[in-house]
CSV table of C-alpha atoms in Angstrom, one decimal:
chain,number,residue,atom,x,y,z
A,1,UNK,CA,13.2,41.9,59.9
A,2,UNK,CA,11.8,45.1,58.5
A,3,UNK,CA,8.3,46.3,58.0
A,4,UNK,CA,5.7,44.6,55.9
A,5,UNK,CA,6.2,47.2,53.2
A,6,UNK,CA,10.0,46.4,53.2
A,7,UNK,CA,9.3,42.7,52.9
A,8,UNK,CA,7.0,43.4,49.9
A,9,UNK,CA,9.4,45.6,48.0
A,10,UNK,CA,12.5,43.9,49.1
A,11,UNK,CA,15.6,45.2,50.8
A,12,UNK,CA,17.2,46.5,47.6
A,13,UNK,CA,14.0,47.9,46.1
A,14,UNK,CA,13.2,44.8,43.9
A,15,UNK,CA,9.6,44.6,42.6
A,16,UNK,CA,7.2,42.6,44.8
A,17,UNK,CA,7.0,38.9,44.2
A,18,UNK,CA,3.7,38.0,42.6
A,19,UNK,CA,1.9,34.9,43.7
A,20,UNK,CA,2.1,31.9,41.3
A,21,UNK,CA,-1.2,31.4,39.5
A,22,UNK,CA,-3.0,28.1,39.4
A,23,UNK,CA,-1.8,26.7,36.1
A,24,UNK,CA,-3.5,23.3,36.2
A,25,UNK,CA,-6.0,24.3,33.5
A,26,UNK,CA,-3.2,25.7,31.3
A,27,UNK,CA,-1.1,22.6,31.8
A,28,UNK,CA,-4.0,20.3,30.8
A,29,UNK,CA,-4.5,22.3,27.6
A,30,UNK,CA,-0.8,22.3,26.7
A,31,UNK,CA,-0.4,18.6,27.5
A,32,UNK,CA,-3.1,17.8,25.0
A,33,UNK,CA,-1.9,20.1,22.2
A,34,UNK,CA,1.1,18.1,21.0
A,35,UNK,CA,-1.1,15.2,20.1
A,36,UNK,CA,-2.9,17.5,17.7
A,37,UNK,CA,0.2,17.6,15.7
A,38,UNK,CA,0.4,14.0,14.7
A,39,UNK,CA,-3.4,13.3,14.8
A,40,UNK,CA,-4.0,16.4,12.7
A,41,UNK,CA,-1.5,15.2,10.2
A,42,UNK,CA,-3.2,11.7,10.2
A,43,UNK,CA,-6.6,13.3,9.5
A,44,UNK,CA,-5.2,15.5,6.7
A,45,UNK,CA,-3.4,12.7,5.0
A,46,UNK,CA,-6.5,10.5,5.3
A,47,UNK,CA,-8.5,13.1,3.4
A,48,UNK,CA,-5.8,13.4,0.8
A,49,UNK,CA,-5.4,9.6,0.2
A,50,UNK,CA,-9.2,9.0,0.3
A,51,UNK,CA,-9.7,11.8,-2.3
A,52,UNK,CA,-7.1,10.6,-4.7
A,53,UNK,CA,-8.1,6.9,-4.5
A,54,UNK,CA,-11.8,7.7,-4.5
A,55,UNK,CA,-11.6,9.8,-7.6
A,56,UNK,CA,-9.6,7.1,-9.4
A,57,UNK,CA,-12.5,4.7,-8.7
A,58,UNK,CA,-15.1,7.2,-9.8
A,59,UNK,CA,-13.1,7.9,-13.0
A,60,UNK,CA,-12.8,4.2,-13.9
A,61,UNK,CA,-9.0,4.2,-13.3
A,62,UNK,CA,-8.9,1.4,-10.8
A,63,UNK,CA,-8.4,-2.2,-12.0
A,64,UNK,CA,-9.6,-5.7,-11.5
A,65,UNK,CA,-6.0,-6.7,-10.9
A,66,UNK,CA,-5.8,-5.8,-8.0
A,67,UNK,CA,-8.8,-3.9,-6.5
A,68,UNK,CA,-11.3,-6.3,-7.9
A,69,UNK,CA,-9.4,-9.3,-6.6
A,70,UNK,CA,-9.2,-8.0,-3.1
A,71,UNK,CA,-12.8,-6.9,-3.1
A,72,UNK,CA,-13.9,-10.4,-4.1
A,73,UNK,CA,-11.9,-11.9,-1.2
A,74,UNK,CA,-13.3,-9.4,1.4
A,75,UNK,CA,-16.8,-10.0,0.0
A,76,UNK,CA,-16.4,-13.7,0.5
A,77,UNK,CA,-15.2,-13.2,4.1
A,78,UNK,CA,-18.2,-10.9,4.7
A,79,UNK,CA,-20.5,-13.7,3.8
A,80,UNK,CA,-18.5,-16.2,6.0
A,81,UNK,CA,-16.9,-18.0,3.0
A,82,UNK,CA,-13.3,-18.8,2.1
A,83,UNK,CA,-11.7,-15.9,0.3
A,84,UNK,CA,-12.3,-17.2,-3.2
A,85,UNK,CA,-11.6,-14.8,-6.1
A,86,UNK,CA,-13.0,-15.8,-9.5
A,87,UNK,CA,-10.8,-13.1,-11.1
A,88,UNK,CA,-7.7,-15.0,-9.9
A,89,UNK,CA,-9.0,-18.3,-11.3
A,90,UNK,CA,-12.0,-20.7,-11.1
A,91,UNK,CA,-12.4,-21.6,-7.4
A,92,UNK,CA,-9.1,-19.9,-6.5
A,93,UNK,CA,-8.6,-19.4,-2.8
A,94,UNK,CA,-6.7,-16.1,-2.5
A,95,UNK,CA,-4.7,-17.5,0.5
A,96,UNK,CA,-3.0,-19.6,-2.1
A,97,UNK,CA,-1.8,-16.5,-3.9
A,98,UNK,CA,-0.5,-14.4,-1.0
A,99,UNK,CA,-1.0,-15.2,2.7
A,100,UNK,CA,-3.1,-12.3,4.1
A,101,UNK,CA,-5.8,-13.5,6.5
A,102,UNK,CA,-5.7,-10.0,8.0
A,103,UNK,CA,-8.2,-9.1,5.2
A,104,UNK,CA,-10.9,-10.7,7.3
A,105,UNK,CA,-10.7,-7.7,9.6
A,106,UNK,CA,-12.5,-5.7,6.8
A,107,UNK,CA,-15.4,-8.2,6.5
A,108,UNK,CA,-17.8,-6.6,9.1
A,109,UNK,CA,-17.2,-3.2,7.6
A,110,UNK,CA,-17.8,-4.5,4.0
A,111,UNK,CA,-20.9,-6.3,5.1
A,112,UNK,CA,-22.3,-2.9,6.2
A,113,UNK,CA,-21.0,-1.0,3.2
A,114,UNK,CA,-20.5,-3.4,0.2
A,115,UNK,CA,-18.4,-1.2,-2.1
A,116,UNK,CA,-14.9,-0.9,-3.4
A,117,UNK,CA,-14.8,2.4,-1.7
A,118,UNK,CA,-14.8,0.6,1.7
A,119,UNK,CA,-11.4,-1.0,0.8
A,120,UNK,CA,-10.0,2.3,-0.5
A,121,UNK,CA,-11.1,4.3,2.6
A,122,UNK,CA,-9.7,1.6,4.9
A,123,UNK,CA,-6.4,1.7,3.1
A,124,UNK,CA,-6.3,5.5,3.3
A,125,UNK,CA,-6.9,5.4,7.1
A,126,UNK,CA,-4.2,2.8,7.7
A,127,UNK,CA,-1.6,4.6,5.6
A,128,UNK,CA,-2.5,7.8,7.4
A,129,UNK,CA,-2.3,6.3,10.8
A,130,UNK,CA,1.3,5.4,10.3
A,131,UNK,CA,2.3,9.1,10.5
A,132,UNK,CA,1.3,9.2,14.2
A,133,UNK,CA,4.2,7.3,15.8
A,134,UNK,CA,6.7,8.8,13.2
A,135,UNK,CA,5.7,12.4,14.1
A,136,UNK,CA,5.4,11.7,17.8
A,137,UNK,CA,8.9,10.3,17.9
A,138,UNK,CA,10.3,13.2,15.9
A,139,UNK,CA,8.6,15.7,18.2
A,140,UNK,CA,10.0,13.9,21.2
A,141,UNK,CA,13.6,13.8,19.8
A,142,UNK,CA,13.9,16.7,17.4
A,143,UNK,CA,11.1,19.2,18.3
A,144,UNK,CA,7.8,20.2,16.9
A,145,UNK,CA,9.0,21.8,13.7
A,146,UNK,CA,11.0,18.8,12.9
A,147,UNK,CA,8.0,16.6,13.5
A,148,UNK,CA,6.0,18.6,10.9
A,149,UNK,CA,8.8,18.0,8.4
A,150,UNK,CA,8.9,14.2,9.1
A,151,UNK,CA,5.1,14.0,8.8
A,152,UNK,CA,5.2,16.0,5.6
A,153,UNK,CA,8.0,13.8,4.2
A,154,UNK,CA,6.3,10.6,5.1
A,155,UNK,CA,2.8,11.6,4.1
A,156,UNK,CA,3.8,12.9,0.6
A,157,UNK,CA,6.6,10.4,0.0
A,158,UNK,CA,6.6,8.7,-3.4
A,159,UNK,CA,6.4,5.2,-1.8
A,160,UNK,CA,3.0,6.0,-0.1
A,161,UNK,CA,1.8,7.9,-3.2
A,162,UNK,CA,2.4,4.9,-5.5
A,163,UNK,CA,0.4,2.7,-3.1
A,164,UNK,CA,-2.5,5.2,-3.0
A,165,UNK,CA,-2.4,5.5,-6.8
A,166,UNK,CA,-2.7,1.8,-7.4
A,167,UNK,CA,-5.9,0.3,-6.0
A,168,UNK,CA,-5.9,-1.6,-2.7
A,169,UNK,CA,-3.3,-4.0,-1.3
A,170,UNK,CA,-2.9,-5.9,2.0
A,171,UNK,CA,0.4,-4.2,2.6
A,172,UNK,CA,-1.5,-1.2,3.9
A,173,UNK,CA,-2.0,-3.1,7.2
A,174,UNK,CA,1.8,-3.6,7.5
A,175,UNK,CA,2.6,0.1,7.2
A,176,UNK,CA,1.2,1.3,10.6
A,177,UNK,CA,2.4,-1.9,12.3
A,178,UNK,CA,6.0,-1.3,11.1
A,179,UNK,CA,5.7,2.4,12.1
A,180,UNK,CA,4.6,1.6,15.7
A,181,UNK,CA,7.3,-1.1,16.0
A,182,UNK,CA,10.0,1.3,14.9
A,183,UNK,CA,8.9,3.9,17.4
A,184,UNK,CA,9.1,1.3,20.2
A,185,UNK,CA,12.6,0.3,19.0
A,186,UNK,CA,13.7,3.9,19.1
A,187,UNK,CA,12.4,4.2,22.7
A,188,UNK,CA,14.0,0.8,23.6
A,189,UNK,CA,10.6,-0.7,24.4
A,190,UNK,CA,11.7,-4.0,23.1
A,191,UNK,CA,8.6,-6.1,24.0
A,192,UNK,CA,6.3,-3.6,22.6
A,193,UNK,CA,8.2,-3.5,19.4
A,194,UNK,CA,8.0,-7.3,19.0
A,195,UNK,CA,4.3,-7.2,19.8
A,196,UNK,CA,3.7,-4.7,17.0
A,197,UNK,CA,5.8,-6.7,14.6
A,198,UNK,CA,4.4,-10.2,15.1
A,199,UNK,CA,1.0,-9.5,13.3
A,200,UNK,CA,3.1,-8.9,10.2
A,201,UNK,CA,2.9,-12.7,9.7
A,202,UNK,CA,-0.8,-12.3,9.0
A,203,UNK,CA,-0.4,-9.6,6.4
A,204,UNK,CA,1.9,-11.1,3.8
A,205,UNK,CA,4.2,-14.0,3.6
A,206,UNK,CA,7.5,-12.0,3.0
A,207,UNK,CA,6.9,-9.8,6.1
A,208,UNK,CA,8.0,-12.6,8.4
A,209,UNK,CA,11.5,-11.5,7.1
A,210,UNK,CA,10.8,-8.0,8.4
A,211,UNK,CA,9.8,-9.4,11.7
A,212,UNK,CA,13.1,-11.4,11.7
A,213,UNK,CA,15.0,-8.1,11.0
A,214,UNK,CA,13.3,-6.4,13.9
A,215,UNK,CA,14.1,-9.4,16.1
A,216,UNK,CA,17.8,-9.2,15.0
A,217,UNK,CA,17.8,-5.5,15.9
A,218,UNK,CA,16.4,-6.3,19.4
A,219,UNK,CA,19.0,-9.0,19.9
A,220,UNK,CA,21.7,-6.6,18.9
A,221,UNK,CA,20.6,-3.6,21.0
A,222,UNK,CA,18.4,-5.1,23.7
A,223,UNK,CA,17.4,-8.5,25.3
A,224,UNK,CA,19.2,-11.1,23.3
A,225,UNK,CA,16.8,-14.0,23.9
A,226,UNK,CA,13.7,-12.0,23.1
A,227,UNK,CA,15.3,-10.8,19.8
A,228,UNK,CA,16.4,-14.2,18.8
A,229,UNK,CA,13.0,-15.7,19.6
A,230,UNK,CA,11.3,-13.0,17.4
A,231,UNK,CA,13.8,-13.5,14.6
A,232,UNK,CA,13.2,-17.3,14.6
A,233,UNK,CA,9.5,-16.8,14.7
A,234,UNK,CA,9.7,-14.5,11.7
A,235,UNK,CA,11.8,-16.9,9.6
A,236,UNK,CA,9.9,-20.0,10.6
A,237,UNK,CA,6.6,-18.3,10.0
A,238,UNK,CA,7.5,-17.2,6.5
A,239,UNK,CA,8.9,-20.6,5.7
A,240,UNK,CA,5.7,-22.3,6.7
A,241,UNK,CA,3.6,-19.8,4.7
A,242,UNK,CA,5.8,-20.3,1.6
A,243,UNK,CA,6.2,-24.0,1.8
A,244,UNK,CA,3.0,-25.3,3.5
A,245,UNK,CA,0.1,-22.9,3.8
A,246,UNK,CA,0.0,-21.2,0.4
A,247,UNK,CA,0.6,-24.5,-1.5
A,248,UNK,CA,-2.2,-26.0,0.6
A,249,UNK,CA,-4.7,-23.3,-0.4
A,250,UNK,CA,-3.5,-23.0,-4.0
A,251,UNK,CA,-5.5,-25.2,-6.5
A,252,UNK,CA,-2.3,-26.0,-8.3
A,253,UNK,CA,-0.7,-27.2,-5.1
A,254,UNK,CA,2.3,-24.9,-5.4
A,255,UNK,CA,3.4,-21.4,-4.5
A,256,UNK,CA,1.8,-19.2,-7.1
A,257,UNK,CA,4.8,-16.9,-7.5
A,258,UNK,CA,7.7,-19.4,-7.3
A,259,UNK,CA,8.9,-18.3,-10.7
A,260,UNK,CA,9.8,-14.9,-9.3
A,261,UNK,CA,12.3,-16.5,-6.9
A,262,UNK,CA,14.0,-18.7,-9.5
A,263,UNK,CA,17.8,-18.6,-9.3
A,264,UNK,CA,19.2,-16.0,-11.7
A,265,UNK,CA,22.1,-18.3,-12.7
A,266,UNK,CA,22.6,-22.0,-13.4
A,267,UNK,CA,23.9,-22.9,-10.0
A,268,UNK,CA,22.9,-21.8,-6.5
A,269,UNK,CA,26.6,-21.0,-5.6
A,270,UNK,CA,26.9,-18.7,-8.6
A,271,UNK,CA,23.6,-17.0,-7.8
A,272,UNK,CA,24.7,-16.3,-4.2
A,273,UNK,CA,28.1,-15.0,-5.4
A,274,UNK,CA,26.6,-12.6,-7.9
A,275,UNK,CA,23.6,-11.5,-5.8
A,276,UNK,CA,25.2,-8.1,-4.8
A,277,UNK,CA,25.7,-7.3,-8.5
A,278,UNK,CA,22.3,-8.6,-9.6
A,279,UNK,CA,20.7,-6.4,-6.9
A,280,UNK,CA,21.8,-3.2,-8.8
A,281,UNK,CA,21.5,-4.3,-12.4
A,282,UNK,CA,19.8,-3.4,-14.6
A,283,UNK,CA,20.1,0.3,-13.7
A,284,UNK,CA,16.4,0.6,-12.8
A,285,UNK,CA,17.2,-1.3,-9.6
A,286,UNK,CA,20.0,1.0,-8.6
A,287,UNK,CA,17.7,4.0,-9.3
A,288,UNK,CA,15.0,2.5,-7.1
A,289,UNK,CA,17.5,1.8,-4.3
A,290,UNK,CA,18.6,5.5,-4.3
A,291,UNK,CA,15.0,6.8,-4.5
A,292,UNK,CA,13.9,4.7,-1.6
A,293,UNK,CA,16.1,6.7,0.7
A,294,UNK,CA,15.9,10.0,-1.3
A,295,UNK,CA,12.9,11.3,0.7
A,296,UNK,CA,15.1,11.4,3.8
A,297,UNK,CA,18.0,12.9,1.8
A,298,UNK,CA,19.9,9.7,2.3
A,299,UNK,CA,20.5,10.7,5.9
A,300,UNK,CA,18.5,7.7,7.1
A,301,UNK,CA,21.4,5.5,5.9
A,302,UNK,CA,23.3,6.7,9.0
A,303,UNK,CA,20.9,4.9,11.3
A,304,UNK,CA,21.0,1.1,12.0
A,305,UNK,CA,17.2,1.2,11.8
A,306,UNK,CA,17.7,1.4,8.0
A,307,UNK,CA,18.8,-2.2,8.0
A,308,UNK,CA,15.2,-3.2,8.7
A,309,UNK,CA,14.5,-2.3,5.0
A,310,UNK,CA,16.9,-5.0,3.8
A,311,UNK,CA,14.5,-8.0,3.6
A,312,UNK,CA,12.0,-6.1,1.4
A,313,UNK,CA,14.7,-4.5,-0.7
A,314,UNK,CA,16.4,-7.9,-1.0
A,315,UNK,CA,13.6,-10.0,-2.4
A,316,UNK,CA,12.5,-7.2,-4.7
A,317,UNK,CA,15.8,-6.6,-6.3
A,318,UNK,CA,16.6,-10.3,-6.7
A,319,UNK,CA,13.1,-11.1,-8.0
A,320,UNK,CA,12.8,-12.0,-11.7
A,321,UNK,CA,9.6,-10.0,-11.9
A,322,UNK,CA,10.4,-6.6,-13.5
A,323,UNK,CA,7.4,-5.0,-11.7
A,324,UNK,CA,9.3,-5.4,-8.4
A,325,UNK,CA,12.2,-3.4,-9.5
A,326,UNK,CA,10.7,0.0,-10.2
A,327,UNK,CA,8.9,2.8,-8.3
A,328,UNK,CA,5.4,2.1,-9.5
A,329,UNK,CA,2.7,0.1,-7.6
A,330,UNK,CA,2.6,-0.6,-3.8
A,331,UNK,CA,5.9,-2.4,-3.1
A,332,UNK,CA,7.7,0.5,-1.5
A,333,UNK,CA,5.0,1.6,1.0
A,334,UNK,CA,6.2,-0.6,3.8
A,335,UNK,CA,9.7,0.9,3.5
A,336,UNK,CA,8.6,4.5,4.1
A,337,UNK,CA,8.1,4.2,7.9
A,338,UNK,CA,11.6,2.6,8.0
A,339,UNK,CA,13.1,5.5,6.1
A,340,UNK,CA,11.6,8.3,8.3
A,341,UNK,CA,12.1,6.5,11.6
A,342,UNK,CA,15.8,6.0,10.6
A,343,UNK,CA,16.0,9.7,9.6
A,344,UNK,CA,14.8,10.8,13.1
A,345,UNK,CA,17.2,8.3,14.7
A,346,UNK,CA,20.1,9.6,12.6
A,347,UNK,CA,19.5,13.2,13.6
A,348,UNK,CA,19.0,12.4,17.3
A,349,UNK,CA,22.7,12.8,18.4
A,350,UNK,CA,22.9,16.2,16.7
A,351,UNK,CA,19.7,17.4,18.4
A,352,UNK,CA,20.9,16.1,21.7
A,353,UNK,CA,24.2,18.0,21.4
A,354,UNK,CA,22.5,21.3,21.4
A,355,UNK,CA,25.5,23.2,19.9
A,356,UNK,CA,25.0,25.9,17.3
A,357,UNK,CA,26.7,23.9,14.5
A,358,UNK,CA,24.7,20.8,15.3
A,359,UNK,CA,21.4,22.7,15.4
A,360,UNK,CA,22.3,24.2,12.0
A,361,UNK,CA,23.0,20.7,10.7
A,362,UNK,CA,19.6,19.5,11.8
A,363,UNK,CA,17.8,22.4,10.3
A,364,UNK,CA,19.7,22.0,7.0
A,365,UNK,CA,19.0,18.3,6.9
A,366,UNK,CA,15.3,18.9,7.5
A,367,UNK,CA,15.1,21.6,4.8
A,368,UNK,CA,16.7,19.2,2.4
A,369,UNK,CA,14.1,16.5,3.2
A,370,UNK,CA,11.3,18.9,2.6
A,371,UNK,CA,12.9,20.1,-0.7
A,372,UNK,CA,13.3,16.6,-2.0
A,373,UNK,CA,9.8,15.6,-1.1
A,374,UNK,CA,8.4,18.7,-2.9
A,375,UNK,CA,10.6,17.9,-5.9
A,376,UNK,CA,9.3,14.3,-6.2
A,377,UNK,CA,5.6,15.0,-5.7
A,378,UNK,CA,4.8,16.0,-9.4
A,379,UNK,CA,6.1,12.6,-10.7
A,380,UNK,CA,3.9,10.5,-8.6
A,381,UNK,CA,0.1,9.9,-8.1
A,382,UNK,CA,-0.6,12.3,-5.3
A,383,UNK,CA,-0.1,15.1,-7.8
A,384,UNK,CA,-3.4,13.9,-9.3
A,385,UNK,CA,-5.2,16.0,-6.7
A,386,UNK,CA,-4.4,19.2,-8.6
A,387,UNK,CA,-4.9,17.8,-12.2
A,388,UNK,CA,-7.9,19.2,-14.0
A,389,UNK,CA,-8.7,15.8,-15.3
A,390,UNK,CA,-9.2,14.4,-11.8
A,391,UNK,CA,-12.2,16.7,-11.3
A,392,UNK,CA,-13.7,16.3,-14.8
A,393,UNK,CA,-16.0,13.4,-15.7
A,394,UNK,CA,-15.2,12.6,-19.4
A,395,UNK,CA,-17.9,11.4,-21.8
A,396,UNK,CA,-16.2,8.0,-21.8
A,397,UNK,CA,-16.7,7.6,-18.0
A,398,UNK,CA,-20.3,8.7,-18.4
A,399,UNK,CA,-20.8,6.1,-21.1
A,400,UNK,CA,-19.3,3.4,-18.9
A,401,UNK,CA,-21.6,4.2,-16.0
A,402,UNK,CA,-24.7,4.2,-18.2
A,403,UNK,CA,-23.9,0.9,-19.9
A,404,UNK,CA,-22.9,-1.0,-16.7
A,405,UNK,CA,-26.2,0.0,-15.1
A,406,UNK,CA,-27.9,-2.3,-17.6
A,407,UNK,CA,-26.2,-5.3,-16.1
A,408,UNK,CA,-28.5,-6.9,-13.5
A,409,UNK,CA,-27.3,-7.7,-10.0
A,410,UNK,CA,-26.2,-11.2,-9.2
A,411,UNK,CA,-25.2,-12.2,-12.7
A,412,UNK,CA,-21.8,-13.4,-14.0
A,413,UNK,CA,-19.8,-10.9,-16.1
A,414,UNK,CA,-16.5,-11.0,-18.1
A,415,UNK,CA,-15.2,-7.4,-18.0
A,416,UNK,CA,-12.2,-5.5,-19.2
A,417,UNK,CA,-9.7,-4.8,-16.4
A,418,UNK,CA,-10.7,-1.2,-15.7
A,419,UNK,CA,-14.4,-2.1,-15.7
A,420,UNK,CA,-14.1,-4.9,-13.1
A,421,UNK,CA,-14.1,-2.7,-9.9
A,422,UNK,CA,-17.3,-1.1,-11.1
A,423,UNK,CA,-19.1,-4.5,-10.9
A,424,UNK,CA,-17.5,-6.6,-8.1
A,425,UNK,CA,-19.8,-5.5,-5.3
A,426,UNK,CA,-23.0,-6.7,-7.1
A,427,UNK,CA,-22.0,-9.4,-9.6
A,428,UNK,CA,-19.5,-12.3,-10.1
A,429,UNK,CA,-16.8,-10.9,-12.3
A,430,UNK,CA,-13.9,-12.5,-14.3
A,431,UNK,CA,-11.5,-10.8,-16.7
A,432,UNK,CA,-12.2,-10.5,-20.4
A,433,UNK,CA,-10.5,-12.0,-22.4
A,434,UNK,CA,-10.1,-15.0,-20.0
A,435,UNK,CA,-7.1,-14.5,-17.6
A,436,UNK,CA,-5.4,-16.3,-16.0
A,437,UNK,CA,-5.5,-19.6,-17.8
A,438,UNK,CA,-5.3,-22.6,-15.5
A,439,UNK,CA,-4.3,-20.2,-12.6
A,440,UNK,CA,-1.1,-19.3,-14.4
A,441,UNK,CA,-0.1,-15.6,-14.4
A,442,UNK,CA,1.8,-13.8,-17.1
A,443,UNK,CA,1.4,-16.6,-19.7
A,444,UNK,CA,-0.5,-14.8,-22.5
A,445,UNK,CA,0.9,-16.5,-25.6
A,446,UNK,CA,-1.3,-19.7,-25.6
A,447,UNK,CA,-4.9,-20.2,-26.6
A,448,UNK,CA,-7.5,-18.3,-24.6
A,449,UNK,CA,-10.6,-20.2,-23.3
A,450,UNK,CA,-13.9,-19.0,-24.4
A,451,UNK,CA,-16.0,-16.9,-22.0
A,452,UNK,CA,-18.8,-18.7,-20.2
A,453,UNK,CA,-20.4,-15.7,-18.4
A,454,UNK,CA,-23.8,-14.4,-18.9
A,455,UNK,CA,-22.6,-10.9,-19.8
A,456,UNK,CA,-19.5,-9.3,-21.4
A,457,UNK,CA,-18.4,-5.7,-20.8
A,458,UNK,CA,-15.6,-4.8,-23.2
A,459,UNK,CA,-13.8,-1.5,-23.3
A,460,UNK,CA,-11.5,-1.0,-26.3
A,461,UNK,CA,-10.4,2.5,-25.3
A,462,UNK,CA,-7.0,2.6,-23.5
A,463,UNK,CA,-7.6,3.9,-20.0
A,464,UNK,CA,-6.3,7.1,-18.5
A,465,UNK,CA,-3.8,5.8,-16.1
A,466,UNK,CA,-1.2,8.5,-15.3
A,467,UNK,CA,1.5,8.2,-14.1
A,468,UNK,CA,1.5,4.6,-15.3
A,469,UNK,CA,1.9,3.7,-19.0
A,470,UNK,CA,-1.3,3.9,-21.1
A,471,UNK,CA,-2.3,0.7,-22.7
A,472,UNK,CA,-4.4,-2.5,-22.6
A,473,UNK,CA,-3.8,-5.4,-20.2
A,474,UNK,CA,-3.3,-8.4,-20.0
A,475,UNK,CA,-3.4,-8.9,-23.7
A,476,UNK,CA,-2.4,-6.6,-26.6
A,477,UNK,CA,-5.3,-4.6,-28.1
A,478,UNK,CA,-5.4,-6.7,-31.4
A,479,UNK,CA,-5.7,-9.9,-29.4
A,480,UNK,CA,-8.5,-8.5,-27.3
A,481,UNK,CA,-10.4,-7.3,-30.4
A,482,UNK,CA,-10.0,-10.8,-31.8
A,483,UNK,CA,-11.6,-12.4,-28.8
A,484,UNK,CA,-14.4,-9.9,-28.8
A,485,UNK,CA,-15.1,-10.7,-32.5
A,486,UNK,CA,-15.1,-14.4,-31.6
A,487,UNK,CA,-17.6,-13.8,-28.8
A,488,UNK,CA,-20.1,-12.4,-31.3
A,489,UNK,CA,-19.4,-14.7,-34.2
A,490,UNK,CA,-18.7,-18.1,-32.5
A,491,UNK,CA,-19.5,-18.1,-28.8
A,492,UNK,CA,-23.2,-17.1,-28.9
A,493,UNK,CA,-23.2,-13.6,-27.6
A,494,UNK,CA,-25.3,-10.7,-28.9
A,495,UNK,CA,-24.6,-7.0,-28.7
A,496,UNK,CA,-27.0,-5.3,-26.3
A,497,UNK,CA,-25.5,-1.8,-26.4
A,498,UNK,CA,-22.5,0.1,-27.5
A,499,UNK,CA,-21.2,3.7,-26.8
A,500,UNK,CA,-17.8,5.4,-27.0
A,501,UNK,CA,-15.8,2.2,-27.5
A,502,UNK,CA,-17.6,0.2,-24.8
A,503,UNK,CA,-19.6,-2.8,-25.9
A,504,UNK,CA,-22.1,-4.7,-23.8
A,505,UNK,CA,-22.8,-8.3,-24.8
A,506,UNK,CA,-25.3,-10.9,-23.4
A,507,UNK,CA,-25.2,-14.6,-23.9
A,508,UNK,CA,-28.0,-15.9,-26.1
A,509,UNK,CA,-27.7,-19.3,-24.3
A,510,UNK,CA,-29.7,-20.1,-21.3
A,511,UNK,CA,-27.5,-19.8,-18.2
A,512,UNK,CA,-26.6,-23.0,-16.5
A,513,UNK,CA,-27.0,-23.7,-12.8
A,514,UNK,CA,-23.3,-23.3,-12.2
A,515,UNK,CA,-23.6,-19.6,-13.0
C-alpha cells in the first residue's frame, strides 16, 4: 500500500493530485457569457439603426409616404379609432391598403410618446432583435467567431440598411419573426417554427406565402401533417386578405395594388410560361437577385432554407411596379434572416466534419462574407453614420423648423412630402399638391383637386435624400409650382411666411366644421 507520502507523490514520482476546486461560480459566469454575444450585437445594432433613422427625421429626410402614413394609422389606433390615414385618401382605412393589424401593438407606446421617433425606435429595436437567433444558432453550430461574422453580416447587410434608410414599415415586425422561425427550423423544433411564423399573417398580406413556404419545409423535413396544415393556413390566409379583407376596408372596394399583379402578357398561359424569363429581365431584376444572396457570398444557396425566400422574391420580380425590382426601400429586409440562416445551415456539415481542410473552408467562407459586407456598406444608407452632412444642421432645415412652429396644433395642413412627418403627431396632414386622387396611386397626369386645408406648407427645394435620387415627388417641380401659384391666386390662400424656399400659407376662408 505504501506510506502516506508515497500515495501523495505516486509510485513513479508523479506530482501530487490537487483537489478539484468548486467551479460552480465559474460555470455560472461562463454559462451566461455566450448570451452577451448576441444580445450585445442586438444592443449595438439598435443604437446604429436608431441613430441613422433618428437623424434622418431630424434633418427632414423622412417622408409622408411612408412614415407619415404609418404614424397616422398608429395615432388612430392609440385613440381607439380605425387606422384611417388622410394622407392615403379621404377617410381611407389603411387596412384596405395593406393588411397589417400588427401596427396596433404600437398604440400604447405611441399614446405615451406621440412622435414619429416612437415608430422609428420601435423599428430599430425589431430589426436589431432579429440578430439574436441568427447569432445564437451560428455560435451553436459554427462557434463564437463565426457567430460574430454572421451578426456583422446581417446587421450591416444592405437589405436591412435600405429599410432603416427609408422611414418606417410594417415589415419590421416580420424580420424577427422569420429569424426565430428559421432558428427553430434549423434545430428541428417544428412546432416552435410554425408558432413563430403564424403571426406573419397579421403583418402583411403577402407574408402568408412565407408561412406557406415554412410549412412546406416542415412537411418535407419534419411532421408532414403539421407542415401541410401550416402551408394551407398561409395560402388561405393570404387569399382571404387579398380577396376579402382588404377590399372590404378599401373605400374603392378593391385591392389597392391589384395593378402590380396584372399579367405581363395577353394570356395567363403565356404569362406562366414566360415567368422564369420575366423574373430576370430587365437586368435590374437579375442584379437584385444576385445582391440578395451576395452578403452571404452566395453560399446560402447551398441550403434548402434559402427556398423560403422564393415567395417574396417571386412576387417582387413578377410585379409590374418598378420600385419592387431594385435594392432601394424596405422590400429586402425580410429576406436577410433567410440568407444568413441559410449561410449557417450550409456551413454546418463542414464545421461538423472537423478536418483541417473543412475548417479552412469555413474560415475562408466567413472571411468572404465579412469582406462582401464591408464592400457593400458605402453604397447603402448605414454609411450615413459617417457622413459629415448627417451631423450638420443646414440653414434649410433650420428654416423648416422655424416656419413649421408657426402652425398651431390640431389644424389641417397640406404639406410637401418631406415636411409631412414633422407635423403628423400634432396636426391632420395631407399631401400638397393633393395626392392621391380618388384613392388612386401613381396617376399624376390628370387634374389635381384644389387644397381644402387650413394651412399649406410648401418646400420647393429638392431634399437631400442620399442614397436615393434627388428630386420632387409625387409631381414634377413645375407642376408643384403651378399648384402653389393657384393656391395664392385662385384658392384663397395668403402667404404667412417664407424662408429658404419654404412657403407657409393660410386659408383666408373661415374653416368649416369638417376640418
